[in-house]
């Protein structure tokens, strides 16, 4: 190497050393969302009367937060899925006949920036009635066992098991929704599902699915555990869309029942799929079945590759991108699946190049 080249190399190295090491991946991406239009009730919507709240202990709360005439929707909220959550809320409101009678109950982990999440929802939906509840994940972290996909191990995935404790006691029934879905029908129809005399929850059942695959050979070979479903016709159901009677849940202490199975999983590996199997162990065969139109799930593909999938046969009221592939990620990567185009109209993300209309 000539002395001139050596001198140029030293200058270049000196310049590089002066540049601060600040990789792009360490910079948080702050997503901004557009404001959704306001949606109004139709003329025949029931009025929310403070007299409905006979068991409301909080006189300062708006009547709708405890009203039995309102549709109560519960969702989790975090920075990773906020884009999906905003799209889901928009879809619920847009297709509701009584959008002003819907109240959202969002659950965020204690480690999240709840004020920022709250501000994001408020800015996109200024007229929305909602509350954000803090979920102390330490109560469940010690019970979580690793699963086949790391995203399934997030403690917030288990918040659905604690809704009866997190939401006010006056909330008797709630529709739980995942963040990776959109509705194309009136959620009031789903919320009005008849739970009968003793069912705790309702959801679409899939009895053609291979139910045994959701549990390990250790489970099925155990002479005691293998009898868990002996007195019920157990079918798979997806926990991303559920109608839950919180009063019955509280009376039956179902959170403790789910935790007992999670503790069993810590002692011997009886399942592989995160928060789903404990629900199946407690509720499979005992739920009120709902029409499959209310959860066209699996649109995110499987848990490994997230390949594109088609709709199941039949009518559609709710599209659910359960699985590894999420529509916003595939759209951003320029590799969307055909059905991701159905999610896109509900995406309120404010892009740098978007012009205000």
mmCIF file of C-alpha atoms in Angstrom:
data_model
loop_
_atom_site.group_PDB
_atom_site.id
_atom_site.type_symbol
_atom_site.label_atom_id
_atom_site.label_comp_id
_atom_site.label_asym_id
_atom_site.label_seq_id
_atom_site.Cartn_x
_atom_site.Cartn_y
_atom_site.Cartn_z
ATOM 1 C CA UNK A 1 0.000 0.000 0.000
ATOM 2 C CA UNK A 2 1.409 3.437 -0.959
ATOM 3 C CA UNK A 3 1.901 6.099 1.702
ATOM 4 C CA UNK A 4 -0.817 8.173 0.025
ATOM 5 C CA UNK A 5 -3.350 5.340 0.219
ATOM 6 C CA UNK A 6 -2.348 4.659 3.830
ATOM 7 C CA UNK A 7 -2.913 8.340 4.684
ATOM 8 C CA UNK A 8 -6.382 8.342 3.049
ATOM 9 C CA UNK A 9 -7.330 5.173 4.948
ATOM 10 C CA UNK A 10 -6.383 6.766 8.291
ATOM 11 C CA UNK A 11 -8.512 9.829 7.471
ATOM 12 C CA UNK A 12 -11.491 7.614 6.586
ATOM 13 C CA UNK A 13 -11.158 5.574 9.792
ATOM 14 C CA UNK A 14 -10.931 8.742 11.870
ATOM 15 C CA UNK A 15 -14.115 10.062 10.257
ATOM 16 C CA UNK A 16 -15.989 6.835 10.920
ATOM 17 C CA UNK A 17 -14.957 6.844 14.571
ATOM 18 C CA UNK A 18 -16.490 10.308 14.978
ATOM 19 C CA UNK A 19 -19.909 9.084 13.793
ATOM 20 C CA UNK A 20 -22.049 8.105 16.797
ATOM 21 C CA UNK A 21 -23.116 4.467 16.816
ATOM 22 C CA UNK A 22 -26.900 4.789 16.586
ATOM 23 C CA UNK A 23 -28.387 1.912 14.592
ATOM 24 C CA UNK A 24 -31.768 2.468 12.954
ATOM 25 C CA UNK A 25 -33.322 -0.479 14.768
ATOM 26 C CA UNK A 26 -32.773 1.218 18.122
ATOM 27 C CA UNK A 27 -34.839 4.249 17.094
ATOM 28 C CA UNK A 28 -38.481 3.837 18.076
ATOM 29 C CA UNK A 29 -40.936 4.282 15.238
ATOM 30 C CA UNK A 30 -43.704 6.645 16.310
ATOM 31 C CA UNK A 31 -46.837 5.867 14.342
ATOM 32 C CA UNK A 32 -49.381 8.603 13.751
ATOM 33 C CA UNK A 33 -52.943 7.916 12.732
ATOM 34 C CA UNK A 34 -55.615 9.889 10.940
ATOM 35 C CA UNK A 35 -58.820 10.911 12.666
ATOM 36 C CA UNK A 36 -61.753 8.672 11.854
ATOM 37 C CA UNK A 37 -65.114 10.177 10.920
ATOM 38 C CA UNK A 38 -67.719 10.377 13.639
ATOM 39 C CA UNK A 39 -70.443 7.737 13.488
ATOM 40 C CA UNK A 40 -73.987 8.300 14.748
ATOM 41 C CA UNK A 41 -76.770 6.105 16.071
ATOM 42 C CA UNK A 42 -79.711 5.208 13.905
ATOM 43 C CA UNK A 43 -83.123 6.453 15.013
ATOM 44 C CA UNK A 44 -84.176 3.202 16.653
ATOM 45 C CA UNK A 45 -81.138 2.786 18.915
ATOM 46 C CA UNK A 46 -81.901 2.408 22.653
ATOM 47 C CA UNK A 47 -81.107 5.369 24.871
ATOM 48 C CA UNK A 48 -78.440 4.882 27.507
ATOM 49 C CA UNK A 49 -80.302 5.630 30.727
ATOM 50 C CA UNK A 50 -78.419 6.164 34.017
ATOM 51 C CA UNK A 51 -81.198 4.155 35.635
ATOM 52 C CA UNK A 52 -79.823 1.045 33.896
ATOM 53 C CA UNK A 53 -76.793 1.096 36.182
ATOM 54 C CA UNK A 54 -78.360 -0.207 39.358
ATOM 55 C CA UNK A 55 -75.102 -1.833 40.489
ATOM 56 C CA UNK A 56 -72.759 0.987 39.476
ATOM 57 C CA UNK A 57 -70.503 1.915 42.393
ATOM 58 C CA UNK A 58 -68.834 4.815 40.553
ATOM 59 C CA UNK A 59 -71.218 7.756 40.415
ATOM 60 C CA UNK A 60 -68.630 9.843 38.523
ATOM 61 C CA UNK A 61 -68.408 7.475 35.542
ATOM 62 C CA UNK A 62 -70.448 8.092 32.390
ATOM 63 C CA UNK A 63 -73.617 5.972 32.389
ATOM 64 C CA UNK A 64 -72.511 4.025 29.325
ATOM 65 C CA UNK A 65 -69.581 2.399 31.142
ATOM 66 C CA UNK A 66 -71.960 0.293 33.230
ATOM 67 C CA UNK A 67 -75.027 0.239 31.019
ATOM 68 C CA UNK A 68 -76.530 -3.121 30.154
ATOM 69 C CA UNK A 69 -77.880 -1.596 26.944
ATOM 70 C CA UNK A 70 -74.400 -0.708 25.725
ATOM 71 C CA UNK A 71 -72.209 -3.090 23.753
ATOM 72 C CA UNK A 72 -69.040 -3.618 25.768
ATOM 73 C CA UNK A 73 -65.938 -4.525 23.736
ATOM 74 C CA UNK A 74 -62.627 -5.579 25.306
ATOM 75 C CA UNK A 75 -59.290 -5.510 23.496
ATOM 76 C CA UNK A 76 -55.640 -5.435 24.445
ATOM 77 C CA UNK A 77 -53.553 -2.430 23.473
ATOM 78 C CA UNK A 78 -49.815 -2.226 22.867
ATOM 79 C CA UNK A 79 -47.336 -0.444 20.607
ATOM 80 C CA UNK A 80 -46.641 -3.515 18.468
ATOM 81 C CA UNK A 81 -50.279 -4.037 17.481
ATOM 82 C CA UNK A 82 -51.671 -0.491 17.800
ATOM 83 C CA UNK A 83 -52.106 -0.218 14.029
ATOM 84 C CA UNK A 84 -54.259 -3.320 14.003
ATOM 85 C CA UNK A 85 -56.228 -2.148 17.048
ATOM 86 C CA UNK A 86 -57.076 1.190 15.427
ATOM 87 C CA UNK A 87 -58.267 -0.574 12.267
ATOM 88 C CA UNK A 88 -60.389 -2.975 14.326
ATOM 89 C CA UNK A 89 -62.063 -0.139 16.237
ATOM 90 C CA UNK A 90 -62.842 1.700 13.006
ATOM 91 C CA UNK A 91 -64.407 -1.423 11.496
ATOM 92 C CA UNK A 92 -66.581 -1.975 14.581
ATOM 93 C CA UNK A 93 -67.872 1.598 14.542
ATOM 94 C CA UNK A 94 -68.362 1.807 10.786
ATOM 95 C CA UNK A 95 -70.582 -1.275 10.621
ATOM 96 C CA UNK A 96 -72.531 -0.696 13.822
ATOM 97 C CA UNK A 97 -76.145 0.474 13.720
ATOM 98 C CA UNK A 98 -75.658 2.059 17.168
ATOM 99 C CA UNK A 99 -71.983 3.159 17.303
ATOM 100 C CA UNK A 100 -72.645 5.692 20.060
ATOM 101 C CA UNK A 101 -73.793 2.821 22.275
ATOM 102 C CA UNK A 102 -70.440 1.027 22.136
ATOM 103 C CA UNK A 103 -67.874 1.330 24.896
ATOM 104 C CA UNK A 104 -64.350 -0.027 24.532
ATOM 105 C CA UNK A 105 -62.376 -1.482 27.423
ATOM 106 C CA UNK A 106 -58.682 -1.564 26.487
ATOM 107 C CA UNK A 107 -56.114 -3.507 28.516
ATOM 108 C CA UNK A 108 -52.459 -2.430 28.442
ATOM 109 C CA UNK A 109 -49.497 -3.920 30.279
ATOM 110 C CA UNK A 110 -48.038 -1.992 33.201
ATOM 111 C CA UNK A 111 -44.754 -1.588 31.310
ATOM 112 C CA UNK A 112 -46.446 0.109 28.336
ATOM 113 C CA UNK A 113 -46.788 3.856 27.897
ATOM 114 C CA UNK A 114 -50.493 3.873 28.699
ATOM 115 C CA UNK A 115 -50.818 7.642 28.309
ATOM 116 C CA UNK A 116 -49.389 7.461 24.783
ATOM 117 C CA UNK A 117 -51.697 4.595 23.844
ATOM 118 C CA UNK A 118 -54.650 6.465 25.300
ATOM 119 C CA UNK A 119 -53.708 9.604 23.347
ATOM 120 C CA UNK A 120 -53.466 7.609 20.120
ATOM 121 C CA UNK A 121 -56.992 6.239 20.517
ATOM 122 C CA UNK A 122 -58.346 9.660 21.520
ATOM 123 C CA UNK A 123 -56.814 11.428 18.538
ATOM 124 C CA UNK A 124 -58.229 8.934 16.027
ATOM 125 C CA UNK A 125 -61.602 8.592 17.768
ATOM 126 C CA UNK A 126 -62.324 11.835 19.662
ATOM 127 C CA UNK A 127 -65.926 10.845 20.379
ATOM 128 C CA UNK A 128 -65.229 7.272 21.517
ATOM 129 C CA UNK A 129 -66.241 6.119 24.982
ATOM 130 C CA UNK A 130 -63.328 4.052 26.224
ATOM 131 C CA UNK A 131 -61.153 3.272 29.221
ATOM 132 C CA UNK A 132 -57.636 1.867 29.508
ATOM 133 C CA UNK A 133 -56.942 -0.636 32.284
ATOM 134 C CA UNK A 134 -53.424 -1.520 33.417
ATOM 135 C CA UNK A 135 -52.615 -5.230 33.494
ATOM 136 C CA UNK A 136 -49.876 -6.122 35.956
ATOM 137 C CA UNK A 137 -48.186 -8.854 33.951
ATOM 138 C CA UNK A 138 -46.201 -10.043 36.978
ATOM 139 C CA UNK A 139 -49.335 -11.886 38.073
ATOM 140 C CA UNK A 140 -49.097 -14.172 35.044
ATOM 141 C CA UNK A 141 -45.453 -14.021 33.918
ATOM 142 C CA UNK A 142 -44.402 -16.782 36.296
ATOM 143 C CA UNK A 143 -47.076 -19.087 34.885
ATOM 144 C CA UNK A 144 -46.166 -18.709 31.192
ATOM 145 C CA UNK A 145 -44.355 -21.561 29.472
ATOM 146 C CA UNK A 146 -42.542 -21.111 26.164
ATOM 147 C CA UNK A 147 -44.553 -22.003 23.056
ATOM 148 C CA UNK A 148 -43.875 -22.702 19.389
ATOM 149 C CA UNK A 149 -43.828 -18.977 18.484
ATOM 150 C CA UNK A 150 -42.298 -16.304 20.729
ATOM 151 C CA UNK A 151 -45.081 -13.800 19.965
ATOM 152 C CA UNK A 152 -47.525 -16.164 21.676
ATOM 153 C CA UNK A 153 -45.557 -15.882 24.931
ATOM 154 C CA UNK A 154 -46.305 -12.171 25.424
ATOM 155 C CA UNK A 155 -47.971 -11.802 28.857
ATOM 156 C CA UNK A 156 -50.579 -9.453 27.356
ATOM 157 C CA UNK A 157 -51.928 -12.430 25.371
ATOM 158 C CA UNK A 158 -53.106 -13.807 28.698
ATOM 159 C CA UNK A 159 -55.054 -10.662 29.677
ATOM 160 C CA UNK A 160 -58.255 -12.190 28.279
ATOM 161 C CA UNK A 161 -58.154 -14.602 31.236
ATOM 162 C CA UNK A 162 -58.256 -11.666 33.667
ATOM 163 C CA UNK A 163 -60.999 -9.476 32.173
ATOM 164 C CA UNK A 164 -63.380 -10.291 35.014
ATOM 165 C CA UNK A 165 -60.863 -8.816 37.463
ATOM 166 C CA UNK A 166 -59.732 -5.874 35.331
ATOM 167 C CA UNK A 167 -63.087 -4.507 34.196
ATOM 168 C CA UNK A 168 -65.551 -2.865 36.618
ATOM 169 C CA UNK A 169 -67.875 -5.333 38.391
ATOM 170 C CA UNK A 170 -70.857 -3.595 36.785
ATOM 171 C CA UNK A 171 -69.756 -4.863 33.347
ATOM 172 C CA UNK A 172 -71.634 -8.143 33.074
ATOM 173 C CA UNK A 173 -71.064 -9.112 29.436
ATOM 174 C CA UNK A 174 -68.253 -8.284 27.040
ATOM 175 C CA UNK A 175 -67.214 -9.109 23.489
ATOM 176 C CA UNK A 176 -63.497 -9.860 23.445
ATOM 177 C CA UNK A 177 -61.683 -9.123 20.167
ATOM 178 C CA UNK A 178 -58.085 -9.645 19.084
ATOM 179 C CA UNK A 179 -56.272 -6.740 17.412
ATOM 180 C CA UNK A 180 -55.658 -8.468 14.074
ATOM 181 C CA UNK A 181 -59.219 -8.511 12.785
ATOM 182 C CA UNK A 182 -61.936 -6.382 11.217
ATOM 183 C CA UNK A 183 -65.719 -6.593 11.393
ATOM 184 C CA UNK A 184 -67.930 -6.161 8.355
ATOM 185 C CA UNK A 185 -71.191 -6.618 10.252
ATOM 186 C CA UNK A 186 -72.991 -5.109 13.244
ATOM 187 C CA UNK A 187 -71.247 -6.161 16.455
ATOM 188 C CA UNK A 188 -74.541 -5.839 18.338
ATOM 189 C CA UNK A 189 -75.648 -9.079 16.670
ATOM 190 C CA UNK A 190 -72.654 -10.896 18.124
ATOM 191 C CA UNK A 191 -73.020 -9.242 21.528
ATOM 192 C CA UNK A 192 -76.649 -10.400 21.714
ATOM 193 C CA UNK A 193 -75.679 -14.084 21.492
ATOM 194 C CA UNK A 194 -77.904 -16.173 23.746
ATOM 195 C CA UNK A 195 -75.675 -17.846 26.339
ATOM 196 C CA UNK A 196 -78.488 -19.968 27.686
ATOM 197 C CA UNK A 197 -78.918 -20.749 31.350
ATOM 198 C CA UNK A 198 -75.337 -21.577 32.287
ATOM 199 C CA UNK A 199 -72.799 -21.006 29.477
ATOM 200 C CA UNK A 200 -69.951 -18.675 30.399
ATOM 201 C CA UNK A 201 -68.770 -17.885 26.899
ATOM 202 C CA UNK A 202 -69.740 -18.208 23.255
ATOM 203 C CA UNK A 203 -67.512 -18.549 20.198
ATOM 204 C CA UNK A 204 -67.464 -20.296 16.828
ATOM 205 C CA UNK A 205 -66.597 -23.983 17.285
ATOM 206 C CA UNK A 206 -64.604 -26.059 14.801
ATOM 207 C CA UNK A 207 -65.325 -29.710 15.503
ATOM 208 C CA UNK A 208 -63.615 -30.882 12.303
ATOM 209 C CA UNK A 209 -60.238 -29.695 13.603
ATOM 210 C CA UNK A 210 -57.895 -32.330 15.012
ATOM 211 C CA UNK A 211 -58.483 -31.567 18.683
ATOM 212 C CA UNK A 212 -55.877 -34.031 19.940
ATOM 213 C CA UNK A 213 -53.104 -32.054 18.207
ATOM 214 C CA UNK A 214 -53.497 -29.160 20.643
ATOM 215 C CA UNK A 215 -52.041 -31.277 23.443
ATOM 216 C CA UNK A 216 -48.891 -33.321 23.765
ATOM 217 C CA UNK A 217 -48.450 -37.082 23.956
ATOM 218 C CA UNK A 218 -47.602 -36.561 27.614
ATOM 219 C CA UNK A 219 -51.132 -35.255 28.166
ATOM 220 C CA UNK A 220 -52.924 -38.007 26.249
ATOM 221 C CA UNK A 221 -50.811 -40.814 27.727
ATOM 222 C CA UNK A 222 -51.497 -39.721 31.294
ATOM 223 C CA UNK A 223 -54.324 -41.897 32.678
ATOM 224 C CA UNK A 224 -55.821 -38.996 34.646
ATOM 225 C CA UNK A 225 -55.294 -36.056 32.304
ATOM 226 C CA UNK A 226 -56.566 -37.965 29.284
ATOM 227 C CA UNK A 227 -59.990 -38.181 30.960
ATOM 228 C CA UNK A 228 -60.340 -34.367 31.078
ATOM 229 C CA UNK A 229 -62.737 -34.315 28.110
ATOM 230 C CA UNK A 230 -64.388 -37.697 28.703
ATOM 231 C CA UNK A 231 -67.761 -36.242 29.669
ATOM 232 C CA UNK A 232 -68.009 -33.516 27.002
ATOM 233 C CA UNK A 233 -67.792 -33.201 23.236
ATOM 234 C CA UNK A 234 -64.672 -31.052 23.084
ATOM 235 C CA UNK A 235 -64.105 -28.977 19.952
ATOM 236 C CA UNK A 236 -61.484 -26.394 19.064
ATOM 237 C CA UNK A 237 -62.467 -22.718 19.264
ATOM 238 C CA UNK A 238 -60.412 -19.608 18.622
ATOM 239 C CA UNK A 239 -60.069 -17.303 21.643
ATOM 240 C CA UNK A 240 -59.640 -14.176 19.494
ATOM 241 C CA UNK A 241 -63.413 -13.662 19.292
ATOM 242 C CA UNK A 242 -65.504 -14.486 22.343
ATOM 243 C CA UNK A 243 -68.705 -13.333 24.029
ATOM 244 C CA UNK A 244 -68.116 -13.661 27.776
ATOM 245 C CA UNK A 245 -70.572 -13.490 30.649
ATOM 246 C CA UNK A 246 -68.298 -11.860 33.216
ATOM 247 C CA UNK A 247 -70.791 -12.337 36.050
ATOM 248 C CA UNK A 248 -70.794 -16.105 35.540
ATOM 249 C CA UNK A 249 -67.026 -16.046 35.082
ATOM 250 C CA UNK A 250 -66.590 -14.345 38.456
ATOM 251 C CA UNK A 251 -69.043 -16.658 40.185
ATOM 252 C CA UNK A 252 -67.267 -19.727 38.818
ATOM 253 C CA UNK A 253 -63.730 -18.418 39.542
ATOM 254 C CA UNK A 254 -62.679 -19.337 36.019
ATOM 255 C CA UNK A 255 -59.448 -17.344 36.150
ATOM 256 C CA UNK A 256 -58.219 -19.677 38.895
ATOM 257 C CA UNK A 257 -59.225 -22.712 36.851
ATOM 258 C CA UNK A 258 -57.154 -21.482 33.900
ATOM 259 C CA UNK A 259 -54.205 -20.732 36.180
ATOM 260 C CA UNK A 260 -54.347 -24.270 37.593
ATOM 261 C CA UNK A 261 -53.780 -25.697 34.126
ATOM 262 C CA UNK A 262 -50.935 -23.232 33.531
ATOM 263 C CA UNK A 263 -49.298 -24.438 36.747
ATOM 264 C CA UNK A 264 -49.719 -28.021 35.554
ATOM 265 C CA UNK A 265 -47.973 -27.050 32.303
ATOM 266 C CA UNK A 266 -44.992 -25.807 34.343
ATOM 267 C CA UNK A 267 -44.689 -29.253 35.946
ATOM 268 C CA UNK A 268 -45.160 -31.314 32.768
ATOM 269 C CA UNK A 269 -45.413 -30.083 29.182
ATOM 270 C CA UNK A 270 -48.991 -30.859 28.161
ATOM 271 C CA UNK A 271 -49.428 -28.334 25.315
ATOM 272 C CA UNK A 272 -47.436 -26.122 22.911
ATOM 273 C CA UNK A 273 -49.639 -23.175 21.927
ATOM 274 C CA UNK A 274 -49.480 -20.348 24.480
ATOM 275 C CA UNK A 275 -52.730 -19.020 25.975
ATOM 276 C CA UNK A 276 -55.151 -21.119 23.865
ATOM 277 C CA UNK A 277 -54.861 -24.613 25.431
ATOM 278 C CA UNK A 278 -55.789 -23.542 28.998
ATOM 279 C CA UNK A 279 -59.018 -22.092 27.576
ATOM 280 C CA UNK A 280 -59.693 -25.339 25.745
ATOM 281 C CA UNK A 281 -59.015 -27.388 28.867
ATOM 282 C CA UNK A 282 -61.534 -25.361 30.868
ATOM 283 C CA UNK A 283 -64.199 -24.555 28.265
ATOM 284 C CA UNK A 284 -64.008 -26.892 25.232
ATOM 285 C CA UNK A 285 -67.333 -28.670 24.867
ATOM 286 C CA UNK A 286 -69.057 -26.298 27.273
ATOM 287 C CA UNK A 287 -69.350 -23.113 25.211
ATOM 288 C CA UNK A 288 -72.313 -21.778 23.273
ATOM 289 C CA UNK A 289 -71.462 -22.205 19.574
ATOM 290 C CA UNK A 290 -71.631 -19.136 17.323
ATOM 291 C CA UNK A 291 -71.988 -19.091 13.544
ATOM 292 C CA UNK A 292 -68.623 -19.417 11.798
ATOM 293 C CA UNK A 293 -69.235 -16.152 9.962
ATOM 294 C CA UNK A 294 -68.141 -14.382 13.170
ATOM 295 C CA UNK A 295 -64.563 -15.627 12.981
ATOM 296 C CA UNK A 296 -63.090 -16.246 9.563
ATOM 297 C CA UNK A 297 -59.775 -16.963 11.265
ATOM 298 C CA UNK A 298 -56.385 -18.189 10.068
ATOM 299 C CA UNK A 299 -55.917 -15.448 7.450
ATOM 300 C CA UNK A 300 -52.423 -14.832 8.850
ATOM 301 C CA UNK A 301 -51.391 -18.346 7.852
ATOM 302 C CA UNK A 302 -49.779 -20.838 10.203
ATOM 303 C CA UNK A 303 -47.490 -20.085 13.146
ATOM 304 C CA UNK A 304 -44.311 -20.803 11.187
ATOM 305 C CA UNK A 305 -44.452 -19.334 7.672
ATOM 306 C CA UNK A 306 -47.619 -17.222 7.631
ATOM 307 C CA UNK A 307 -48.576 -18.219 4.083
ATOM 308 C CA UNK A 308 -51.597 -16.760 2.290
ATOM 309 C CA UNK A 309 -54.950 -18.420 2.870
ATOM 310 C CA UNK A 310 -58.407 -18.228 1.347
ATOM 311 C CA UNK A 311 -61.691 -17.569 3.111
ATOM 312 C CA UNK A 312 -63.634 -20.497 4.493
ATOM 313 C CA UNK A 313 -66.872 -21.222 2.582
ATOM 314 C CA UNK A 314 -69.937 -19.297 3.697
ATOM 315 C CA UNK A 315 -70.934 -15.750 4.695
ATOM 316 C CA UNK A 316 -68.486 -13.416 6.453
ATOM 317 C CA UNK A 317 -69.076 -11.024 9.361
ATOM 318 C CA UNK A 318 -65.534 -10.906 10.765
ATOM 319 C CA UNK A 319 -62.126 -11.457 9.172
ATOM 320 C CA UNK A 320 -59.322 -12.536 11.485
ATOM 321 C CA UNK A 321 -55.625 -12.575 10.577
ATOM 322 C CA UNK A 322 -54.656 -15.078 13.262
ATOM 323 C CA UNK A 323 -51.340 -16.769 12.566
ATOM 324 C CA UNK A 324 -47.890 -15.381 11.887
ATOM 325 C CA UNK A 325 -48.653 -13.048 8.963
ATOM 326 C CA UNK A 326 -50.279 -9.696 9.764
ATOM 327 C CA UNK A 327 -51.810 -7.611 6.956
ATOM 328 C CA UNK A 328 -50.056 -4.350 7.858
ATOM 329 C CA UNK A 329 -46.642 -6.044 7.900
ATOM 330 C CA UNK A 330 -47.214 -7.760 4.568
ATOM 331 C CA UNK A 331 -48.528 -4.559 2.977
ATOM 332 C CA UNK A 332 -45.510 -2.579 4.216
ATOM 333 C CA UNK A 333 -43.156 -5.251 2.886
ATOM 334 C CA UNK A 334 -44.802 -5.073 -0.541
ATOM 335 C CA UNK A 335 -45.804 -8.752 -0.323
ATOM 336 C CA UNK A 336 -49.513 -8.668 0.583
ATOM 337 C CA UNK A 337 -51.831 -11.612 0.343
ATOM 338 C CA UNK A 338 -54.986 -11.090 -1.741
ATOM 339 C CA UNK A 339 -57.245 -10.872 1.329
ATOM 340 C CA UNK A 340 -55.049 -8.175 2.920
ATOM 341 C CA UNK A 341 -56.784 -5.764 0.522
ATOM 342 C CA UNK A 342 -59.913 -6.194 2.652
ATOM 343 C CA UNK A 343 -58.047 -4.924 5.729
ATOM 344 C CA UNK A 344 -56.396 -1.963 3.996
ATOM 345 C CA UNK A 345 -59.474 0.370 3.850
ATOM 346 C CA UNK A 346 -59.572 0.417 7.667
ATOM 347 C CA UNK A 347 -55.896 1.337 8.035
ATOM 348 C CA UNK A 348 -55.704 4.847 9.511
ATOM 349 C CA UNK A 349 -51.915 5.058 9.541
ATOM 350 C CA UNK A 350 -50.749 8.558 8.550
ATOM 351 C CA UNK A 351 -47.988 8.054 6.003
ATOM 352 C CA UNK A 352 -45.328 10.734 5.415
ATOM 353 C CA UNK A 353 -46.610 11.279 1.888
ATOM 354 C CA UNK A 354 -50.324 11.433 2.695
ATOM 355 C CA UNK A 355 -52.048 14.719 1.958
ATOM 356 C CA UNK A 356 -54.897 15.964 4.098
ATOM 357 C CA UNK A 357 -58.157 15.859 2.190
#
